[in-house]
mmCIF file of C-alpha atoms and ligand atoms in Angstrom:
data_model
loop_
_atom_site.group_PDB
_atom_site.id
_atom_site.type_symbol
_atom_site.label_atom_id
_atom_site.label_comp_id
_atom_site.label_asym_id
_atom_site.label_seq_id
_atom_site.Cartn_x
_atom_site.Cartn_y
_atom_site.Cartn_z
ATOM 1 C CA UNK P 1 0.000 0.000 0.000
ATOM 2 C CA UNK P 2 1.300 3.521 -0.946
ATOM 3 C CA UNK P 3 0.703 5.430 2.133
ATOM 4 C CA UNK P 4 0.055 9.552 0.858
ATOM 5 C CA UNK P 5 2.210 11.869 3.654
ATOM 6 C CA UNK P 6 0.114 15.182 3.298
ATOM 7 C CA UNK P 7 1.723 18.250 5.626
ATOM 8 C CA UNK P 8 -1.581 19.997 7.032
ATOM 9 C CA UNK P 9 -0.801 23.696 8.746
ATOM 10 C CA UNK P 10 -3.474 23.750 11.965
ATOM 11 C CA UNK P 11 -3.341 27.860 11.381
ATOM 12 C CA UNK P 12 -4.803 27.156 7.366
ATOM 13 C CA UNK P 13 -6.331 23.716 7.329
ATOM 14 C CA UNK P 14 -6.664 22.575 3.989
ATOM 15 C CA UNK P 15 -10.486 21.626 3.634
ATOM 16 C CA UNK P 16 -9.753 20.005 0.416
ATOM 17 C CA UNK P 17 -7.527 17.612 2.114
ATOM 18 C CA UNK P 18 -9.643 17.241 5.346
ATOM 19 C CA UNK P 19 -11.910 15.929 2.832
ATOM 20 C CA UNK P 20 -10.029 13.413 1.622
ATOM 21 C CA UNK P 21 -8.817 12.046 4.546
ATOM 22 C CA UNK P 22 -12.226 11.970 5.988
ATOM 23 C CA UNK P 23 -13.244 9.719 2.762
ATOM 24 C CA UNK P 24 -10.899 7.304 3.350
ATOM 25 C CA UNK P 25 -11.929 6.646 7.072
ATOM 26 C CA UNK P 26 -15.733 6.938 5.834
ATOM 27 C CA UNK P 27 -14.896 4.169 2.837
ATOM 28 C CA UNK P 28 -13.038 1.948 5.451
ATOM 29 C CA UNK P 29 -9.470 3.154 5.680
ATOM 30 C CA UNK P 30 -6.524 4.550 7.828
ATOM 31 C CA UNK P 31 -5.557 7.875 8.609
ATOM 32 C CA UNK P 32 -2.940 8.682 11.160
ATOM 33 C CA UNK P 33 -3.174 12.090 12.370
ATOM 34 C CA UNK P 34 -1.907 14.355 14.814
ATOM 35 C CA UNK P 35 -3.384 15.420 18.359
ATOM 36 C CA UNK P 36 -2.472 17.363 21.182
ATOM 37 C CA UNK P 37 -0.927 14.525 23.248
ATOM 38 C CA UNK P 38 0.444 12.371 20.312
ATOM 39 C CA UNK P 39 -0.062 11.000 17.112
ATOM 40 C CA UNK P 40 -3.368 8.722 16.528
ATOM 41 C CA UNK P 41 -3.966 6.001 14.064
ATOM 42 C CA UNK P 42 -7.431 6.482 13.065
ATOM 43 C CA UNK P 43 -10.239 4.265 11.264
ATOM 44 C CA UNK P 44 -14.193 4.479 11.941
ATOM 45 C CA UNK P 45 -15.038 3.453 15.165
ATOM 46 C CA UNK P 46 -18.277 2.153 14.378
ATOM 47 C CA UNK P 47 -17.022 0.079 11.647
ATOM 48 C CA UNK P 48 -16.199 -3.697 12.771
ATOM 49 C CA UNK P 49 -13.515 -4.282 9.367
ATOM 50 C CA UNK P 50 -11.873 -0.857 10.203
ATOM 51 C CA UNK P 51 -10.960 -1.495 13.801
ATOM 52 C CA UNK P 52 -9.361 -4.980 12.977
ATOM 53 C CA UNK P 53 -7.622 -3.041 10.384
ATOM 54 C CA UNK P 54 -6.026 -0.881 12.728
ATOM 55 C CA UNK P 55 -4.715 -4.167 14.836
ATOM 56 C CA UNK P 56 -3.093 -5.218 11.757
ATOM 57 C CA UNK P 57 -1.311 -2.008 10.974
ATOM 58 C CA UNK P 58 -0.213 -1.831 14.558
ATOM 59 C CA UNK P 59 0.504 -5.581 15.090
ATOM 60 C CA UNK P 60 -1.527 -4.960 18.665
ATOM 61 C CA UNK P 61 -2.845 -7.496 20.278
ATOM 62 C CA UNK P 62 -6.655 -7.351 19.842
ATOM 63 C CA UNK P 63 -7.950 -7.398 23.558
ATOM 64 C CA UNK P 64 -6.064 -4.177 23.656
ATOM 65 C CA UNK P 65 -9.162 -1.571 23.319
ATOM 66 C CA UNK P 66 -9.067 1.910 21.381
ATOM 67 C CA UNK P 67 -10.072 4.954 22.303
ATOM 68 C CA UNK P 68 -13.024 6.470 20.028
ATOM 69 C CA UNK P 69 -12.520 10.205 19.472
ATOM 70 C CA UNK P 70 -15.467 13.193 19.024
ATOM 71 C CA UNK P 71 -15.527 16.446 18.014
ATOM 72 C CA UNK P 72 -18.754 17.304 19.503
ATOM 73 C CA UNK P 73 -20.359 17.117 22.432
ATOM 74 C CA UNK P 74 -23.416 16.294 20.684
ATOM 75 C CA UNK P 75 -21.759 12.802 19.432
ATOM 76 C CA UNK P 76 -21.254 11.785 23.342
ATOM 77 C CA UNK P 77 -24.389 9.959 23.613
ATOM 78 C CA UNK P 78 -24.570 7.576 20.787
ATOM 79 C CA UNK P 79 -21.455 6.049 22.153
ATOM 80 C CA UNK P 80 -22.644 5.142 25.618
ATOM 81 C CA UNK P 81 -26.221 4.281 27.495
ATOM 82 C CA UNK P 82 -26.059 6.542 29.466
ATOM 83 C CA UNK P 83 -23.956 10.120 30.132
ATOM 84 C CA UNK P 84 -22.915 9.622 33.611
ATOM 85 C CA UNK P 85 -23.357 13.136 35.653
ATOM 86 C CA UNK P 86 -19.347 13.140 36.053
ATOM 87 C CA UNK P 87 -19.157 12.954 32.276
ATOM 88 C CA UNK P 88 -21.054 16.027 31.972
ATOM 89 C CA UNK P 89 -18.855 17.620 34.579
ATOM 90 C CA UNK P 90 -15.471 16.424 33.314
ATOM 91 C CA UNK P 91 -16.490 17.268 29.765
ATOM 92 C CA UNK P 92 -17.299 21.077 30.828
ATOM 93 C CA UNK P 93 -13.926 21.193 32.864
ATOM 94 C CA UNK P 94 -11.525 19.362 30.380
ATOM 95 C CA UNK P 95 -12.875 19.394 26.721
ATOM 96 C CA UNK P 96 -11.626 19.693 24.543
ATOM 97 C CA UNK P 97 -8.454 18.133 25.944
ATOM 98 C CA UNK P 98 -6.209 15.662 26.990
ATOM 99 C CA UNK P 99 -8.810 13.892 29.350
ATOM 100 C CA UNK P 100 -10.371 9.986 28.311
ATOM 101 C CA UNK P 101 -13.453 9.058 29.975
ATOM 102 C CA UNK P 102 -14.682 5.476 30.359
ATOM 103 C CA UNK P 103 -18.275 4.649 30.332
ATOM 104 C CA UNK P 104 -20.628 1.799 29.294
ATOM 105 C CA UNK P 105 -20.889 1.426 25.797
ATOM 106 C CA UNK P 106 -24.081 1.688 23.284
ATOM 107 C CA UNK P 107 -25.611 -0.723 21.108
ATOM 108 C CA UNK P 108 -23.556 1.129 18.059
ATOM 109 C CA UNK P 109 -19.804 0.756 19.432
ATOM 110 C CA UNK P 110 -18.596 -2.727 18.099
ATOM 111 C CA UNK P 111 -16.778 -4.873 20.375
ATOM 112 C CA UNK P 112 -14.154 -5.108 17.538
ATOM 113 C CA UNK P 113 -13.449 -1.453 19.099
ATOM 114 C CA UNK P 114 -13.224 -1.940 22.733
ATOM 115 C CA UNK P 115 -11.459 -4.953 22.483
ATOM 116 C CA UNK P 116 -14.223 -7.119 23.554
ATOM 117 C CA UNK P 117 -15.591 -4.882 26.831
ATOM 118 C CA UNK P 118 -18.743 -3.341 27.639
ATOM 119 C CA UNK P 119 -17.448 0.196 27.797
ATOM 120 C CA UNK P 120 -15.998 2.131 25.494
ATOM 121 C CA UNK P 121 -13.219 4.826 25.806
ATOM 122 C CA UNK P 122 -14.361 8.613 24.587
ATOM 123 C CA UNK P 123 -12.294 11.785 24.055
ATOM 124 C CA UNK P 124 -12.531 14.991 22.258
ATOM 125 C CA UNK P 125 -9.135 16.335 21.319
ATOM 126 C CA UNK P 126 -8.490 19.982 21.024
ATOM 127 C CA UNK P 127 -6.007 19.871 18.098
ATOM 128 C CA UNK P 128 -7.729 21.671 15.269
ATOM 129 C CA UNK P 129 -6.669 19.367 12.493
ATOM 130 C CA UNK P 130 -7.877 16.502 14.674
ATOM 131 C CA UNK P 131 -11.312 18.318 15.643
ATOM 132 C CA UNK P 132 -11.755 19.287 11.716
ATOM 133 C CA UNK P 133 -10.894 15.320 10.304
ATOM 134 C CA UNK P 134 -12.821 13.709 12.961
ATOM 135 C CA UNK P 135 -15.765 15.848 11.587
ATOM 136 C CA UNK P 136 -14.965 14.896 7.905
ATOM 137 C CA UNK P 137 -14.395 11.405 9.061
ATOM 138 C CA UNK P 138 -18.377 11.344 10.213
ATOM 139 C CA UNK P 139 -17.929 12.156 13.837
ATOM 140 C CA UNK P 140 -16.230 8.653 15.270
ATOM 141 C CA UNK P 141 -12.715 7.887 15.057
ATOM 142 C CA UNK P 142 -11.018 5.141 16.715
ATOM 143 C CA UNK P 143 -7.463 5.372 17.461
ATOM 144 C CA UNK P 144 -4.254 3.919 19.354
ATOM 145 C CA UNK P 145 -1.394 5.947 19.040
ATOM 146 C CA UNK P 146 0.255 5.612 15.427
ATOM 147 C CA UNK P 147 3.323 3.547 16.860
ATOM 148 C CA UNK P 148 4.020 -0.245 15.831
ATOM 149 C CA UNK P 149 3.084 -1.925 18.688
ATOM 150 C CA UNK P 150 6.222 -1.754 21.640
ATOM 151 C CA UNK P 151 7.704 1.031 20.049
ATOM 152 C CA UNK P 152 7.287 4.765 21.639
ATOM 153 C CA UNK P 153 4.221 6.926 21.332
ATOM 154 C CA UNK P 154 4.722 9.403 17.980
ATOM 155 C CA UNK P 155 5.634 12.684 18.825
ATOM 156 C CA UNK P 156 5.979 14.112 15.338
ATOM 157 C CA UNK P 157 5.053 12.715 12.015
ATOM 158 C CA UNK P 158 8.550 11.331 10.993
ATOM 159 C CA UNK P 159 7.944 8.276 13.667
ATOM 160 C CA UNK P 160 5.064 7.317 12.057
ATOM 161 C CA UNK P 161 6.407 6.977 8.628
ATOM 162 C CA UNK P 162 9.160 5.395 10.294
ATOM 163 C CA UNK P 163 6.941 2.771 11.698
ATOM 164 C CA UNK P 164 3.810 2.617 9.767
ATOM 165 C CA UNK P 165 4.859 3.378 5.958
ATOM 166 C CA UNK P 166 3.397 1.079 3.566
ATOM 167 C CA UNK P 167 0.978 -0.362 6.280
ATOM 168 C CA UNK P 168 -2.258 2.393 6.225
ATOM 169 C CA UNK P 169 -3.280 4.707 3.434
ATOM 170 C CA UNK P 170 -2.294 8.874 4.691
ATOM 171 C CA UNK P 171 -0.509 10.587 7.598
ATOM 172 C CA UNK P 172 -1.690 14.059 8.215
ATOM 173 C CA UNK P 173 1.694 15.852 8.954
ATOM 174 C CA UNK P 174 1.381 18.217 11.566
ATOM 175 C CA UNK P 175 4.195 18.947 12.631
ATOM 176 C CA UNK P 176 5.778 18.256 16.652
ATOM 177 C CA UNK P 177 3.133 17.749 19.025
ATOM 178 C CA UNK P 178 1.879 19.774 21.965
ATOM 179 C CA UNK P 179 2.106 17.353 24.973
ATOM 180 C CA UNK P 180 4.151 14.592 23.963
ATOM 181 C CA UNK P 181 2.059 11.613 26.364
ATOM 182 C CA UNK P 182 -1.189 9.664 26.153
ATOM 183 C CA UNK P 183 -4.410 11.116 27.574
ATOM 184 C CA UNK P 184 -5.365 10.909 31.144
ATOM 185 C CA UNK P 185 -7.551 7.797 31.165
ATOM 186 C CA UNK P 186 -10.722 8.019 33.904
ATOM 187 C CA UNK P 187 -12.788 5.157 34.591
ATOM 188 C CA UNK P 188 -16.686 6.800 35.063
ATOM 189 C CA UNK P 189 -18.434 3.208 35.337
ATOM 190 C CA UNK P 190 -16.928 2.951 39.325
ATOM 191 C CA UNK P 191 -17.436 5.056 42.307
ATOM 192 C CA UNK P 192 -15.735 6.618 43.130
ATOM 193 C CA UNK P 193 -14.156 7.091 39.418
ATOM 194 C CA UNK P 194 -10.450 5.818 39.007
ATOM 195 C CA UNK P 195 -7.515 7.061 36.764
ATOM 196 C CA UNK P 196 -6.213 4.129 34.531
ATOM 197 C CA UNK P 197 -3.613 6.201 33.408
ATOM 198 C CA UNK P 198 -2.084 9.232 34.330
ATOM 199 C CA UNK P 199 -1.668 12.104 32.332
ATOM 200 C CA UNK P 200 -1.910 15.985 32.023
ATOM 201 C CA UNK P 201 -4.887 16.462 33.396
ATOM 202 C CA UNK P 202 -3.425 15.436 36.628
ATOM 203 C CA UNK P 203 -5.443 13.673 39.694
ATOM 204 C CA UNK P 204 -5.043 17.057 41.784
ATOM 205 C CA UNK P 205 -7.407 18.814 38.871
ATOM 206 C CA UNK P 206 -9.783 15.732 38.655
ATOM 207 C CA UNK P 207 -10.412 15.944 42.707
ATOM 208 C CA UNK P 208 -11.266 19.167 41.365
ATOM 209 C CA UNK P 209 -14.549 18.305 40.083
ATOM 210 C CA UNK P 210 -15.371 14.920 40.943
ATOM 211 C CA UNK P 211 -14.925 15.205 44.616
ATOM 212 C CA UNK P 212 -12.929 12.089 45.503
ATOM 213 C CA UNK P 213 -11.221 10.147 42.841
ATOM 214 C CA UNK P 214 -8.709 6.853 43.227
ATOM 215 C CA UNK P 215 -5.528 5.507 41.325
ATOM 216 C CA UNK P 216 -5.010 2.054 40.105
ATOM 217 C CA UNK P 217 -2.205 0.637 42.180
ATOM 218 C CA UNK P 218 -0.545 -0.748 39.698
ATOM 219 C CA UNK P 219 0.303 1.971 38.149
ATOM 220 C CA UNK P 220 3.604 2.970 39.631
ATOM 221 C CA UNK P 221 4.065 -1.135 40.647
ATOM 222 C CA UNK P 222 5.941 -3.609 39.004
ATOM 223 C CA UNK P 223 3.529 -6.805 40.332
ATOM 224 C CA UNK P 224 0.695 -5.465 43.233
ATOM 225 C CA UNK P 225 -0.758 -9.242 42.147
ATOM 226 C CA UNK P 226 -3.242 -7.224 40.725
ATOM 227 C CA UNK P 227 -4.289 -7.222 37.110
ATOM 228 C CA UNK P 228 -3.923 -3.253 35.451
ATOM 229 C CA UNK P 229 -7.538 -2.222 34.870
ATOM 230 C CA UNK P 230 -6.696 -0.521 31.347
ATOM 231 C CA UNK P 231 -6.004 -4.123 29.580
ATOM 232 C CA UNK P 232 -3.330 -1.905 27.459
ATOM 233 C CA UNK P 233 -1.474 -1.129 30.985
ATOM 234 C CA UNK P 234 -0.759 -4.839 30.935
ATOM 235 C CA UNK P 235 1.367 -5.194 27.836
ATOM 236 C CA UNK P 236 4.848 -4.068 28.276
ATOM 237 C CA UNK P 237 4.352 -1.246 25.955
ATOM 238 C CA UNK P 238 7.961 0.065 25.107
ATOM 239 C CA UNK P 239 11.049 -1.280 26.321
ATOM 240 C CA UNK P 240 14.171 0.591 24.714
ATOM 241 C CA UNK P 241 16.150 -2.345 23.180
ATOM 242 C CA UNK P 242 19.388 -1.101 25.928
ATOM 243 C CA UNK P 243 18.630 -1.888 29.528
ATOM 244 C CA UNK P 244 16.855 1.417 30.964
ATOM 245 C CA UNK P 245 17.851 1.687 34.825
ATOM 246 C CA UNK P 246 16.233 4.834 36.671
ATOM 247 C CA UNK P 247 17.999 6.339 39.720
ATOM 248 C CA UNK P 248 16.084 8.106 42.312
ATOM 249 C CA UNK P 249 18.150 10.326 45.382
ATOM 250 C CA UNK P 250 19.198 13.555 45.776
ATOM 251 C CA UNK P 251 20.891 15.211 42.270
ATOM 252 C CA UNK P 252 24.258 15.015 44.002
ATOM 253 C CA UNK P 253 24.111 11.174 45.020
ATOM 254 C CA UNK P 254 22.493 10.648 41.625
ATOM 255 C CA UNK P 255 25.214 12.016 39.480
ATOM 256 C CA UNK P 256 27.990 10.574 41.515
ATOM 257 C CA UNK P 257 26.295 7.192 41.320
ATOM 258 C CA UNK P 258 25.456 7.210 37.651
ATOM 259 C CA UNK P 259 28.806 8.484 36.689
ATOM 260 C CA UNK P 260 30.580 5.481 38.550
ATOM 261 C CA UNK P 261 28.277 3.705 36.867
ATOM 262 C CA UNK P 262 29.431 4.879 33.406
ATOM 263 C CA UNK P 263 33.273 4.702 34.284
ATOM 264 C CA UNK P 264 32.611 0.402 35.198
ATOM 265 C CA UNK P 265 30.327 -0.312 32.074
ATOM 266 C CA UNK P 266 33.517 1.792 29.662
ATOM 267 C CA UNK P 267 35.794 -0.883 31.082
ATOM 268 C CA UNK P 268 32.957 -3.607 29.923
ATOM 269 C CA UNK P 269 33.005 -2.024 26.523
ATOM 270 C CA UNK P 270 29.473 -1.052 26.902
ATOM 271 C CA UNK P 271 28.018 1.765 24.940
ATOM 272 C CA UNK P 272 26.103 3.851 27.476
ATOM 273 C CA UNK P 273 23.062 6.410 27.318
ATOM 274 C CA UNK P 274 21.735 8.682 30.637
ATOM 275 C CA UNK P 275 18.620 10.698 30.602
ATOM 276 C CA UNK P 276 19.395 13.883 32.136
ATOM 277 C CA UNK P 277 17.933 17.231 32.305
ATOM 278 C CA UNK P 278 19.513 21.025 30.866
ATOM 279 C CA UNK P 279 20.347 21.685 34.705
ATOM 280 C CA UNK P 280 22.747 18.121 34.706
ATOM 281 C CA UNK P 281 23.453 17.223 31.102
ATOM 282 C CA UNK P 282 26.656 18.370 31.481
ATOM 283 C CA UNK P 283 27.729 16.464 34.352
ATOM 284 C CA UNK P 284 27.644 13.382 33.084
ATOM 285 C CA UNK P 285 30.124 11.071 30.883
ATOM 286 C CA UNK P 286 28.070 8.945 28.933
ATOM 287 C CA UNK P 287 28.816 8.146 25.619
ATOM 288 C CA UNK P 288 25.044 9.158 24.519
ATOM 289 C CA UNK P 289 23.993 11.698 27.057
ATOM 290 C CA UNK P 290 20.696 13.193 26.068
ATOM 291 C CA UNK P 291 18.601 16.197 28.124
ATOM 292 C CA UNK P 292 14.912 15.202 28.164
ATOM 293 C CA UNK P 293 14.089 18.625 29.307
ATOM 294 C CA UNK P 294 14.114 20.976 31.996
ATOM 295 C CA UNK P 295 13.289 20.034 35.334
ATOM 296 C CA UNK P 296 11.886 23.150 36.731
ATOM 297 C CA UNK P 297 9.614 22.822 33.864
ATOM 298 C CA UNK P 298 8.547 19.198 33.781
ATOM 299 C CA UNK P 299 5.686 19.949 30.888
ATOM 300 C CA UNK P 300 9.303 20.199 28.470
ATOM 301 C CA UNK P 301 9.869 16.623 29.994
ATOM 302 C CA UNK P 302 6.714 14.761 28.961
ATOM 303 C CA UNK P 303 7.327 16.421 25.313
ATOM 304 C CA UNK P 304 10.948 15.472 25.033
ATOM 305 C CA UNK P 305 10.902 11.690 26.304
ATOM 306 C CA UNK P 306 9.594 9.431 23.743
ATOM 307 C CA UNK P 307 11.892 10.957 21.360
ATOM 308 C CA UNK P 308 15.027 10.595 23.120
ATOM 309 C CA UNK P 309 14.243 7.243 24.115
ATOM 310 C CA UNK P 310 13.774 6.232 19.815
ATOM 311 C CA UNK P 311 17.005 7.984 19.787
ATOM 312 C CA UNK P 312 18.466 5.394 21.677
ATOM 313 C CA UNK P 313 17.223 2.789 19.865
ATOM 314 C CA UNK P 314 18.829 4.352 16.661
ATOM 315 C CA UNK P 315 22.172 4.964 18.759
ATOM 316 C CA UNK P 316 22.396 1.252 20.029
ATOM 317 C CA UNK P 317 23.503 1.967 23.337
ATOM 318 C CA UNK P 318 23.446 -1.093 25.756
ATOM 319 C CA UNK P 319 22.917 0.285 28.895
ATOM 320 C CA UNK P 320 20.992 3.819 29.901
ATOM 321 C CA UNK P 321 20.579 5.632 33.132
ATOM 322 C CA UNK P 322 18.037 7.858 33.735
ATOM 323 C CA UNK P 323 17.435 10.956 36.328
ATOM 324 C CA UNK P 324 14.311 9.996 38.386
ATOM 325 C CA UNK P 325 11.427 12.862 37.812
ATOM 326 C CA UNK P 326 9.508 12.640 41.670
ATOM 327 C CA UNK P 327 6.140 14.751 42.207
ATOM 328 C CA UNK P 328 2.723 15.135 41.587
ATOM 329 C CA UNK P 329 0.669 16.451 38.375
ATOM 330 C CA UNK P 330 2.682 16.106 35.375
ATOM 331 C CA UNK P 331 5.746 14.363 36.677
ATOM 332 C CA UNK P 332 3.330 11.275 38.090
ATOM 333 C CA UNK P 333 2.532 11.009 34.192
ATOM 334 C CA UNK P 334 6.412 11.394 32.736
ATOM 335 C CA UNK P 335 7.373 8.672 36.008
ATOM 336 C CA UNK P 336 4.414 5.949 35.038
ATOM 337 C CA UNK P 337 5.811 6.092 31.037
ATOM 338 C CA UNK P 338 9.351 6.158 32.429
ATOM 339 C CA UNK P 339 8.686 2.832 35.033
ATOM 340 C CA UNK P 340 7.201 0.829 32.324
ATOM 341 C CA UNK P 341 10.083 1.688 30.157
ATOM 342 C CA UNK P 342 12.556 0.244 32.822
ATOM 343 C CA UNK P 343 10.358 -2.578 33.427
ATOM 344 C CA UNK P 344 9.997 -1.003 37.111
ATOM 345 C CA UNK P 345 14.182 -1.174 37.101
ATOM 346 C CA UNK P 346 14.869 1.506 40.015
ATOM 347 C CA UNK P 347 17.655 2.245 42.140
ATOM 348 C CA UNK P 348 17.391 4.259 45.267
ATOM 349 C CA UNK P 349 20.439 5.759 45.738
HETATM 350 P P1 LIG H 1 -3.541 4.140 23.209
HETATM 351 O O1 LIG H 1 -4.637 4.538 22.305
HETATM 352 O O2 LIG H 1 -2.389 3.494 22.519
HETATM 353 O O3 LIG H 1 -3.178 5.258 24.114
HETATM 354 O O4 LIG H 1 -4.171 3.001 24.120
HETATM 355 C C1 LIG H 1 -5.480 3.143 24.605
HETATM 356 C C2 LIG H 1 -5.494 2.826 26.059
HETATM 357 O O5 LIG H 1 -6.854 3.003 26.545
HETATM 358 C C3 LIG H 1 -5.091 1.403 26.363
HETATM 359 O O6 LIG H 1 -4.230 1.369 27.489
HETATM 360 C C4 LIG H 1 -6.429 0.759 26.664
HETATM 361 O O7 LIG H 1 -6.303 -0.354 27.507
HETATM 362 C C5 LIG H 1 -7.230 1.885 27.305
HETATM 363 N N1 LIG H 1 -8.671 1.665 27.145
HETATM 364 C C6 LIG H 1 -9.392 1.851 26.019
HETATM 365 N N2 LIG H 1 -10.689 1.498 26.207
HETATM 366 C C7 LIG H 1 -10.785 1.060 27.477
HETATM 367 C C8 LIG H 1 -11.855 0.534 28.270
HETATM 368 N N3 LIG H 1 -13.093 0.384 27.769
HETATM 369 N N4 LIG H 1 -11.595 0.187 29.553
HETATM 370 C C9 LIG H 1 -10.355 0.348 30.055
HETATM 371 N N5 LIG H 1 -9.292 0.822 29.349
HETATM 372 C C10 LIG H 1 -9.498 1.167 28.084
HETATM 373 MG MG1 LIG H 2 -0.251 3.359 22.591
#
């Protein structure tokens, strides 16, 4: 398949284009297209054929359920039996935006799309080219991010050409994204609700409005002996193909530790990576030391770290260390992507 790479500018969007791409996903096809948090790889959600398409293109496993995107509020209800009161409220408060919202699921959402389950997962992103294809598209896309499956989250159309050329029919290139992480996931059909995943809508903003609201534990646990209750926390999502090891202790005892580290893997003949931050880069000796960010500004974090960690791949380092990112909001989202990265590998120094 000859997959069509078509740049779209959010500031002029191209209706001619829109069009198109909104054909494809109304005939059946695949669109990959860019949002606020990343890049999604989109088909018709209501459409059995076009959600086991998107399995194939991702070689996902198919209990693994997608997330159906809206443009409108006025779309909400065909998805799900009922709107829950908290819907309403989280709606108001966070959409457009980076905020997914499970509920049970309608008659019209095919199990093919929520991997077999009941409930369906709902969000309306605020990227303009996103809002504006969604529309063209007939109101319901479903969509995983546009990664292979174990490779990072796309941040920026290059990694999805990189892993999904030849394998779905147009990528709408819009450039770097905003956010650079999955949505906050919220489960609506338990009280009190529960985040699945955490994101940039943080916990501290969904207490907000809902009152009381819990956290999986296994979020930021390697094995609680309790199953994740987002099936796609289960799957080791991305693992960088060097061992990832993250160090947690003060920045002094972290550098000093890590850099030891560095000098005994040299003398191994190990090619070694650290994920740092603008305020340390320059401390350390690696022979592939990369900044993620800035730590006083952990919102340049979330953006930067599924890039650097394909750079890594493309490197072939052997061994990386990374800087451990501790606090609530944002960081509890960069630390949750970061853990399952490691496969939980962390070292209090
Ligand atoms: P991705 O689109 O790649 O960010 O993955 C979607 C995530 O949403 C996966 O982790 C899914 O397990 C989760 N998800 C989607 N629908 C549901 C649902 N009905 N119940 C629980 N988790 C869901
Ligand atoms: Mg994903």
């Amino acid at each position: 398949m000859n997959t069509r790479v078509v740049r779209i500018d959010e500031q002029h969007i191209d209706d001619t284009l829109i069009e198109e791409a909104g054909r494809i996903i109304r005939e059946g096809g695949l669109v990959a297209f860019p949002t606020e948090t990343v890049y999604g790889l989109g088909g018709d959600a209501l459409n059995p054929a076009s959600s086991k398409k998107i399995y194939e293109a991702k070689g996902r496993p198919s209990d693994n359920p997608l997330i159906v995107h809206i443009a409108r509020m006025e779309d909400l209800p065909a998805l799900v039996r009922t709107v829950p009161e908290t819907a309403k409220k989280l709606a108001q408060a966070f959409w457009p935006g980076p905020l997914t919202m499970i509920m049970n699921k309608s008659e019209a959402v095919p199990r093919e799309t929520t991997g077999g389950l009941d409930t369906v997962a709902v969000r309306m992103p605020s990227h303009p080219t996103a809002m504006a294809f969604i529309e063209a598209a007939g109101g319901y896309v479903a969509a995983p991010s546009a990664n292979r499956s174990g490779r990072p989250s796309p941040t920026a159309a290059g990694y999805v050409v990189e892993d999904l050329d030849g394998r779905i029919d147009m990528i709408l290139d819009g450039g770097d994204v905003e956010l650079g992480l999955e949505s906050t996931i919220v489960d609506l059909t338990v009280e009190p609700p529960m985040i699945l995943r955490p994101g940039f809508v943080t916990r501290e903003a969904l207490a907000e409005t809902l009152g009381q609201v819990e956290q999986d534990a296994t979020l930021f646990t390697r094995d609680s002996g309790q199953a994740p209750k987002a099936p796609g926390m289960k799957y080791r999502h991305y693992a960088p193909k060097g061992e990832l090891t993250i160090v947690r202790g003060s920045a002094a005892a972290v550098t000093n530790y890590i850099n030891a580290r560095l000098e005994e893997e040299r003398k191994n003949n190990k090619r070694t990576g650290v994920i740092a931050t603008d305020e340390t880069i320059a401390e350390y000796s690696a022979d592939v030391p990369r900044s993620v960010g800035k730590r006083k500004d952990v919102n340049t974090v979330a953006r930067g770290l599924y890039r650097i960690l394909r750079e890594f791949d493309d490197e072939g380092v052997d061994l990386i260390y990374s800087e451990s990112f501790d606090g609530n909001g944002v960081s509890q989202a960069v630390m949750n992507r970061l853990l399952k990265a490691a496969g939980h590998r962390m070292i209090n120094v």
